[in-house]
XYZ file of C-alpha atoms in Angstrom:
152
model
C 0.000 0.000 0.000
C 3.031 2.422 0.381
C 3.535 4.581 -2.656
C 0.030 3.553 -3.901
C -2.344 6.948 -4.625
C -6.237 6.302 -3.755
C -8.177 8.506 -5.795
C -10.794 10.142 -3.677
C -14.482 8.773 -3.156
C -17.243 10.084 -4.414
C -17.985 11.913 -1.500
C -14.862 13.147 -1.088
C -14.607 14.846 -4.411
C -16.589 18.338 -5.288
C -19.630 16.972 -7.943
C -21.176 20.175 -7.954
C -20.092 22.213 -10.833
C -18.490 25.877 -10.429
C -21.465 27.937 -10.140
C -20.891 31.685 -10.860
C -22.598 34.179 -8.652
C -23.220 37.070 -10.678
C -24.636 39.920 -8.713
C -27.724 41.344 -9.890
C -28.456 45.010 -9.327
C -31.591 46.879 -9.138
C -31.510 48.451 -12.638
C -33.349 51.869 -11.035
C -29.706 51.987 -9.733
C -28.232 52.114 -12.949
C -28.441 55.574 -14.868
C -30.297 54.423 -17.983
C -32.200 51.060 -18.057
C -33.220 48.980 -20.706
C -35.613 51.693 -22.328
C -32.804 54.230 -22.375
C -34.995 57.097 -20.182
C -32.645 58.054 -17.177
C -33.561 57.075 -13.600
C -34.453 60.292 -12.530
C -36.832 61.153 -15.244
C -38.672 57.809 -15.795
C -39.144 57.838 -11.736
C -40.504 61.359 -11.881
C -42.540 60.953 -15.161
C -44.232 57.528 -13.523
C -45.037 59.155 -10.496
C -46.546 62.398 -12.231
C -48.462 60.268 -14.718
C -49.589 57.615 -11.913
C -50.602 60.641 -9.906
C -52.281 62.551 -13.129
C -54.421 59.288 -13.752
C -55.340 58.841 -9.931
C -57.045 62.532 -9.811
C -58.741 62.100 -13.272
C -60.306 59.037 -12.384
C -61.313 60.155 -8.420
C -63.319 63.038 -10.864
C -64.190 60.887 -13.329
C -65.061 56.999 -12.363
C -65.934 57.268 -8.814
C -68.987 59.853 -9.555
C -70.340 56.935 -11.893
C -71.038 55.112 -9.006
C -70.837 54.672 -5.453
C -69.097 51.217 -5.825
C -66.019 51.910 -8.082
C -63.051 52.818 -6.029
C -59.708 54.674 -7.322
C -56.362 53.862 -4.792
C -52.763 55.165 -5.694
C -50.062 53.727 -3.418
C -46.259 52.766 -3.673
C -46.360 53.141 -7.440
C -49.565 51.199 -7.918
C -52.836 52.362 -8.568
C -55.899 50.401 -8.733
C -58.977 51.230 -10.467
C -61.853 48.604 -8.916
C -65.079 48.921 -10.978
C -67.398 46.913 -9.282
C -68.508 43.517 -11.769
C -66.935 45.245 -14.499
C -63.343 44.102 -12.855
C -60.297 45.968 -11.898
C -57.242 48.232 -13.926
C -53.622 47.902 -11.996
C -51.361 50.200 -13.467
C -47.619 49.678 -12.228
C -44.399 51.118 -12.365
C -42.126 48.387 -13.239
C -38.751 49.970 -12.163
C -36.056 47.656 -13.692
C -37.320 47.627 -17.080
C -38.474 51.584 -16.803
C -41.694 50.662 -17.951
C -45.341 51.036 -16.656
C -47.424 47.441 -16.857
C -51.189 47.850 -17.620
C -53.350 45.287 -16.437
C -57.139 45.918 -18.092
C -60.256 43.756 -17.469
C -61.476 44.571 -20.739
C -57.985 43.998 -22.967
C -55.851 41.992 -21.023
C -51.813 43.225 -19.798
C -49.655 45.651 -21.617
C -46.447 47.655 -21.247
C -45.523 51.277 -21.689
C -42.508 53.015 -22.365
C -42.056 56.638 -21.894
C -40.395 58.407 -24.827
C -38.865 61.599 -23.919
C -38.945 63.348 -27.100
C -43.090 63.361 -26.796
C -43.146 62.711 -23.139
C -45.849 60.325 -23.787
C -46.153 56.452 -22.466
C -46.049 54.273 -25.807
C -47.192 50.698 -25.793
C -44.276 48.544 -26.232
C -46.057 46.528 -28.972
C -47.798 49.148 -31.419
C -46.799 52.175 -29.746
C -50.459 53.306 -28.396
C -50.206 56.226 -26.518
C -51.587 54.916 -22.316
C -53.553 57.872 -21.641
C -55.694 57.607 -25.503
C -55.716 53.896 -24.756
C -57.735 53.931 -21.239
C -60.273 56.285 -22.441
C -61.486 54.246 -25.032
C -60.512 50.762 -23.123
C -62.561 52.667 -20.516
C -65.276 54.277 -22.520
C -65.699 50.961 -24.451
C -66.009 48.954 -20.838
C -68.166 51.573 -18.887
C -70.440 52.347 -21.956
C -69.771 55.958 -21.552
C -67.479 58.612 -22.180
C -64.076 58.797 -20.523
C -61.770 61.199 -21.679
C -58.440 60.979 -19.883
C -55.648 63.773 -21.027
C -52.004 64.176 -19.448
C -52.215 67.445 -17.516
C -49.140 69.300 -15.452
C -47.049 66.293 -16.468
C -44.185 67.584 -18.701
């Protein structure tokens, strides 16, 4: 047995691969994200707009009737309309987007382009604010006119 090598068990030996730890970072860190708007101004635009929405619909929706209820919180605001379902609108902070869940049309994302200062559908580049109205309007059978005000 002198001189003789024993190659390790099975147990003894590492039979995990290498893993690499890669360190992931909150993109609203990062100075642009992955739509190119800069931290600062997507934050500030989502806020204003999520803000802008919230008072339009408090003066628009809730009148309608007594059971439809507008909330803004943390970046999410929830319009509840009764049996007719529920709009989340989100920032999403990492991708510099705002998500758009409708009852009537299903989820969609928004970028905000700076050159217009508008929030463009990531698909077909619908403007958010024309979108609700008529998503609204269509779901509500009546007229809801939604327009960005003090936002730029």
């Amino acid at each position: 047995l002198v001189g003789r090598r024993i190659s390790p068990s099975v147990h003894q030996r590492n039979v995990f691969p290498q893993r690499t730890i890669r360190r992931y970072s909150d993109a609203s860190d990062e100075s642009e994200g992955k739509s190119g708007v800069d931290s600062k101004i997507y934050h500030q635009h989502a806020e204003d707009t999520l803000e802008d929405l919230s008072s339009q619909f408090e003066s628009l929706i809730e009148p309608l009737s007594p059971n439809y209820d507008i909330q803004y919180s943390d970046g999410i605001l929830a319009v509840r309309l009764s049996s007719h379902g529920t709009y989340i609108l989100n920032k999403q902070a990492p991708n510099r987007q705002l998500w758009l869940s409708s009852p009537r049309s299903g989820p969609k994302r928004y970028n905000f382009d700076a050159e217009t200062f508008d929030w463009k559908n990531s698909v077909d580049a619908h403007e958010l604010y024309e979108f609700l109205s008529k998503d609204m309007s269509t779901l509500l059978n009546t007229n809801i006119t939604l327009e960005p005000r003090n936002i730029h």
